[in-house]
Amino acid sequence: MDDKKANDGNAQSDNAMREHVLKRVEVVAAILVNEGAVLATQRGYGKGKGYWEFPGGKVESGESHEAALCREIKEEMEADIVVDRYFSTVEYDYPDFHLVMHCFLCHLSDGHYHLCEHLAARWLRPDEFDQVRWLPADDGLLRDLAAAFGAQK
């Protein structure tokens, strides 16, 4: 009888785990580069308000990553960008969703932007990355980004 109770408990635990599978959210992020620095933006909304991130957003159904990135930067920063190349994909489990973030090296077409959703923006060189408090998923990208910049010098 004790074995049956233990097995029933395991079955209930397995069901609870299946119900708690994290929602998958797929986003794109622009690593905007200018003269050896990247543009970090301070989030102005949501749970991550006040943290720093690479700008971007959700990929809509049927949209390419590059098209989503151009659309998101236009919406968030009133800026046109050139997507130069794919850099990396970061996966991170936040408490309520699983983030898949496709990151691209980009540059501003004309060098101008206007923040519509962010509180602030700063151009940071790799040795300055620790001067701001990054969202965890973005923070996971910084070591590889710093190494890539070091290789370009």
PDB file of C-alpha atoms in Angstrom:
ATOM      1  CA  MET A   1       0.000   0.000   0.000  1.00  0.00           C
ATOM      2  CA  ASP A   2       2.846   2.389   0.753  1.00  0.00           C
ATOM      3  CA  ASP A   3       4.350   1.633  -2.689  1.00  0.00           C
ATOM      4  CA  LYS A   4       1.029   2.510  -4.365  1.00  0.00           C
ATOM      5  CA  LYS A   5       0.860   5.824  -2.492  1.00  0.00           C
ATOM      6  CA  ALA A   6       4.430   6.607  -3.540  1.00  0.00           C
ATOM      7  CA  ASN A   7       3.659   5.794  -7.190  1.00  0.00           C
ATOM      8  CA  ASP A   8       0.469   7.891  -7.096  1.00  0.00           C
ATOM      9  CA  GLY A   9       2.495  10.753  -5.661  1.00  0.00           C
ATOM     10  CA  ASN A  10       5.019  10.491  -8.504  1.00  0.00           C
ATOM     11  CA  ALA A  11       2.218  10.516 -11.093  1.00  0.00           C
ATOM     12  CA  GLN A  12       0.726  13.643  -9.538  1.00  0.00           C
ATOM     13  CA  SER A  13       4.144  15.278  -9.470  1.00  0.00           C
ATOM     14  CA  ASP A  14       4.728  14.442 -13.168  1.00  0.00           C
ATOM     15  CA  ASN A  15       1.347  15.945 -14.080  1.00  0.00           C
ATOM     16  CA  ALA A  16       2.123  19.108 -12.130  1.00  0.00           C
ATOM     17  CA  MET A  17       5.457  19.419 -13.938  1.00  0.00           C
ATOM     18  CA  ARG A  18       3.776  19.042 -17.342  1.00  0.00           C
ATOM     19  CA  GLU A  19       1.288  21.765 -16.443  1.00  0.00           C
ATOM     20  CA  HIS A  20       4.156  24.053 -15.431  1.00  0.00           C
ATOM     21  CA  VAL A  21       6.012  23.858 -18.742  1.00  0.00           C
ATOM     22  CA  LEU A  22       7.251  27.354 -19.487  1.00  0.00           C
ATOM     23  CA  LYS A  23       5.732  29.257 -22.381  1.00  0.00           C
ATOM     24  CA  ARG A  24       8.318  29.718 -25.163  1.00  0.00           C
ATOM     25  CA  VAL A  25       8.805  33.328 -26.260  1.00  0.00           C
ATOM     26  CA  GLU A  26      10.909  33.967 -29.361  1.00  0.00           C
ATOM     27  CA  VAL A  27      12.455  37.407 -29.759  1.00  0.00           C
ATOM     28  CA  VAL A  28      15.156  39.193 -31.712  1.00  0.00           C
ATOM     29  CA  ALA A  29      17.707  41.666 -30.369  1.00  0.00           C
ATOM     30  CA  ALA A  30      19.791  44.302 -32.124  1.00  0.00           C
ATOM     31  CA  ILE A  31      23.375  44.640 -31.027  1.00  0.00           C
ATOM     32  CA  LEU A  32      23.790  48.119 -32.499  1.00  0.00           C
ATOM     33  CA  VAL A  33      27.478  48.796 -33.084  1.00  0.00           C
ATOM     34  CA  ASN A  34      29.264  52.104 -33.586  1.00  0.00           C
ATOM     35  CA  GLU A  35      33.013  52.688 -33.346  1.00  0.00           C
ATOM     36  CA  GLY A  36      33.705  49.758 -31.024  1.00  0.00           C
ATOM     37  CA  ALA A  37      30.727  50.372 -28.734  1.00  0.00           C
ATOM     38  CA  VAL A  38      27.246  48.834 -28.551  1.00  0.00           C
ATOM     39  CA  LEU A  39      23.998  50.575 -27.694  1.00  0.00           C
ATOM     40  CA  ALA A  40      22.417  49.448 -24.429  1.00  0.00           C
ATOM     41  CA  THR A  41      18.876  50.591 -23.677  1.00  0.00           C
ATOM     42  CA  GLN A  42      17.211  50.874 -20.279  1.00  0.00           C
ATOM     43  CA  ARG A  43      13.846  49.165 -20.242  1.00  0.00           C
ATOM     44  CA  GLY A  44      10.947  51.491 -19.430  1.00  0.00           C
ATOM     45  CA  TYR A  45       8.148  48.990 -18.893  1.00  0.00           C
ATOM     46  CA  GLY A  46       7.205  45.573 -17.507  1.00  0.00           C
ATOM     47  CA  LYS A  47       8.890  43.397 -14.918  1.00  0.00           C
ATOM     48  CA  GLY A  48      12.329  44.327 -16.201  1.00  0.00           C
ATOM     49  CA  LYS A  49      11.767  48.079 -15.922  1.00  0.00           C
ATOM     50  CA  GLY A  50      15.027  49.834 -15.108  1.00  0.00           C
ATOM     51  CA  TYR A  51      17.243  46.981 -16.312  1.00  0.00           C
ATOM     52  CA  TRP A  52      19.389  47.329 -19.420  1.00  0.00           C
ATOM     53  CA  GLU A  53      19.003  45.301 -22.596  1.00  0.00           C
ATOM     54  CA  PHE A  54      19.717  45.149 -26.282  1.00  0.00           C
ATOM     55  CA  PRO A  55      16.647  46.573 -28.045  1.00  0.00           C
ATOM     56  CA  GLY A  56      14.322  44.330 -30.011  1.00  0.00           C
ATOM     57  CA  GLY A  57      11.157  42.350 -29.499  1.00  0.00           C
ATOM     58  CA  LYS A  58       8.867  39.507 -30.431  1.00  0.00           C
ATOM     59  CA  VAL A  59       8.867  37.812 -33.812  1.00  0.00           C
ATOM     60  CA  GLU A  60       5.402  37.794 -35.384  1.00  0.00           C
ATOM     61  CA  SER A  61       4.002  34.745 -37.159  1.00  0.00           C
ATOM     62  CA  GLY A  62       5.493  34.377 -40.657  1.00  0.00           C
ATOM     63  CA  GLU A  63       8.058  37.131 -40.068  1.00  0.00           C
ATOM     64  CA  SER A  64      11.788  36.606 -40.637  1.00  0.00           C
ATOM     65  CA  HIS A  65      14.132  37.447 -37.784  1.00  0.00           C
ATOM     66  CA  GLU A  66      15.664  40.292 -39.780  1.00  0.00           C
ATOM     67  CA  ALA A  67      12.263  41.780 -40.682  1.00  0.00           C
ATOM     68  CA  ALA A  68      11.121  41.521 -37.039  1.00  0.00           C
ATOM     69  CA  LEU A  69      14.275  43.281 -35.890  1.00  0.00           C
ATOM     70  CA  CYS A  70      13.857  46.157 -38.358  1.00  0.00           C
ATOM     71  CA  ARG A  71      10.176  46.535 -37.387  1.00  0.00           C
ATOM     72  CA  GLU A  72      10.864  46.452 -33.645  1.00  0.00           C
ATOM     73  CA  ILE A  73      13.676  49.026 -33.809  1.00  0.00           C
ATOM     74  CA  LYS A  74      11.489  51.289 -35.944  1.00  0.00           C
ATOM     75  CA  GLU A  75       8.692  51.009 -33.330  1.00  0.00           C
ATOM     76  CA  GLU A  76      10.888  51.340 -30.223  1.00  0.00           C
ATOM     77  CA  MET A  77      13.469  53.843 -31.436  1.00  0.00           C
ATOM     78  CA  GLU A  78      12.095  55.470 -34.602  1.00  0.00           C
ATOM     79  CA  ALA A  79      15.278  54.311 -36.317  1.00  0.00           C
ATOM     80  CA  ASP A  80      16.208  52.479 -39.470  1.00  0.00           C
ATOM     81  CA  ILE A  81      18.905  49.853 -39.115  1.00  0.00           C
ATOM     82  CA  VAL A  82      21.063  47.665 -41.287  1.00  0.00           C
ATOM     83  CA  VAL A  83      21.253  44.065 -40.075  1.00  0.00           C
ATOM     84  CA  ASP A  84      24.887  43.134 -40.680  1.00  0.00           C
ATOM     85  CA  ARG A  85      24.996  39.520 -39.501  1.00  0.00           C
ATOM     86  CA  TYR A  86      23.686  36.943 -37.067  1.00  0.00           C
ATOM     87  CA  PHE A  87      25.682  36.826 -33.827  1.00  0.00           C
ATOM     88  CA  SER A  88      24.185  34.332 -31.375  1.00  0.00           C
ATOM     89  CA  THR A  89      21.052  32.818 -29.883  1.00  0.00           C
ATOM     90  CA  VAL A  90      20.569  33.001 -26.124  1.00  0.00           C
ATOM     91  CA  GLU A  91      18.089  30.817 -24.251  1.00  0.00           C
ATOM     92  CA  TYR A  92      17.098  31.739 -20.723  1.00  0.00           C
ATOM     93  CA  ASP A  93      14.417  30.534 -18.302  1.00  0.00           C
ATOM     94  CA  TYR A  94      12.656  33.415 -16.597  1.00  0.00           C
ATOM     95  CA  PRO A  95      10.184  32.432 -13.838  1.00  0.00           C
ATOM     96  CA  ASP A  96       7.157  32.550 -16.150  1.00  0.00           C
ATOM     97  CA  PHE A  97       8.542  31.903 -19.668  1.00  0.00           C
ATOM     98  CA  HIS A  98      11.426  30.424 -21.650  1.00  0.00           C
ATOM     99  CA  LEU A  99      13.139  33.087 -23.752  1.00  0.00           C
ATOM    100  CA  VAL A 100      14.803  32.330 -27.080  1.00  0.00           C
ATOM    101  CA  MET A 101      16.633  35.496 -28.164  1.00  0.00           C
ATOM    102  CA  HIS A 102      18.218  35.664 -31.628  1.00  0.00           C
ATOM    103  CA  CYS A 103      20.878  38.389 -31.611  1.00  0.00           C
ATOM    104  CA  PHE A 104      22.195  40.245 -34.643  1.00  0.00           C
ATOM    105  CA  LEU A 105      25.017  42.722 -35.118  1.00  0.00           C
ATOM    106  CA  CYS A 106      23.515  45.844 -36.687  1.00  0.00           C
ATOM    107  CA  HIS A 107      24.142  49.520 -37.224  1.00  0.00           C
ATOM    108  CA  LEU A 108      21.944  52.589 -37.459  1.00  0.00           C
ATOM    109  CA  SER A 109      21.372  53.614 -41.079  1.00  0.00           C
ATOM    110  CA  ASP A 110      21.833  57.322 -40.422  1.00  0.00           C
ATOM    111  CA  GLY A 111      23.144  57.316 -36.839  1.00  0.00           C
ATOM    112  CA  HIS A 112      19.921  58.737 -35.381  1.00  0.00           C
ATOM    113  CA  TYR A 113      17.335  57.293 -33.021  1.00  0.00           C
ATOM    114  CA  HIS A 114      14.620  58.505 -30.642  1.00  0.00           C
ATOM    115  CA  LEU A 115      13.660  56.460 -27.582  1.00  0.00           C
ATOM    116  CA  CYS A 116       9.925  55.694 -27.542  1.00  0.00           C
ATOM    117  CA  GLU A 117       9.770  52.884 -24.961  1.00  0.00           C
ATOM    118  CA  HIS A 118      13.112  52.990 -23.150  1.00  0.00           C
ATOM    119  CA  LEU A 119      14.148  55.285 -20.308  1.00  0.00           C
ATOM    120  CA  ALA A 120      17.719  55.827 -21.487  1.00  0.00           C
ATOM    121  CA  ALA A 121      20.404  54.594 -23.866  1.00  0.00           C
ATOM    122  CA  ARG A 122      24.187  54.428 -23.615  1.00  0.00           C
ATOM    123  CA  TRP A 123      26.961  53.473 -26.007  1.00  0.00           C
ATOM    124  CA  LEU A 124      29.149  51.031 -24.079  1.00  0.00           C
ATOM    125  CA  ARG A 125      32.522  49.539 -24.909  1.00  0.00           C
ATOM    126  CA  PRO A 126      33.132  45.977 -23.648  1.00  0.00           C
ATOM    127  CA  ASP A 127      35.104  47.229 -20.638  1.00  0.00           C
ATOM    128  CA  GLU A 128      32.065  49.330 -19.654  1.00  0.00           C
ATOM    129  CA  PHE A 129      29.444  46.531 -19.810  1.00  0.00           C
ATOM    130  CA  ASP A 130      29.507  46.196 -16.023  1.00  0.00           C
ATOM    131  CA  GLN A 131      28.444  49.828 -15.533  1.00  0.00           C
ATOM    132  CA  VAL A 132      24.755  48.976 -16.032  1.00  0.00           C
ATOM    133  CA  ARG A 133      22.432  46.309 -14.591  1.00  0.00           C
ATOM    134  CA  TRP A 134      21.538  43.969 -17.467  1.00  0.00           C
ATOM    135  CA  LEU A 135      18.505  41.735 -17.830  1.00  0.00           C
ATOM    136  CA  PRO A 136      19.692  38.152 -17.192  1.00  0.00           C
ATOM    137  CA  ALA A 137      19.312  36.917 -20.781  1.00  0.00           C
ATOM    138  CA  ASP A 138      21.240  39.900 -22.161  1.00  0.00           C
ATOM    139  CA  ASP A 139      23.874  39.518 -19.458  1.00  0.00           C
ATOM    140  CA  GLY A 140      24.533  35.996 -20.726  1.00  0.00           C
ATOM    141  CA  LEU A 141      25.613  37.415 -24.068  1.00  0.00           C
ATOM    142  CA  LEU A 142      28.188  39.908 -22.809  1.00  0.00           C
ATOM    143  CA  ARG A 143      31.213  37.593 -22.470  1.00  0.00           C
ATOM    144  CA  ASP A 144      30.903  36.369 -26.071  1.00  0.00           C
ATOM    145  CA  LEU A 145      30.321  39.909 -27.278  1.00  0.00           C
ATOM    146  CA  ALA A 146      33.392  41.205 -25.449  1.00  0.00           C
ATOM    147  CA  ALA A 147      35.468  38.351 -26.915  1.00  0.00           C
ATOM    148  CA  ALA A 148      34.219  39.147 -30.423  1.00  0.00           C
ATOM    149  CA  PHE A 149      35.112  42.811 -30.004  1.00  0.00           C
ATOM    150  CA  GLY A 150      38.546  41.858 -28.694  1.00  0.00           C
ATOM    151  CA  ALA A 151      39.112  39.726 -31.777  1.00  0.00           C
ATOM    152  CA  GLN A 152      38.277  42.676 -34.050  1.00  0.00           C
ATOM    153  CA  LYS A 153      40.971  44.943 -32.583  1.00  0.00           C
TER     154      LYS A 153
END
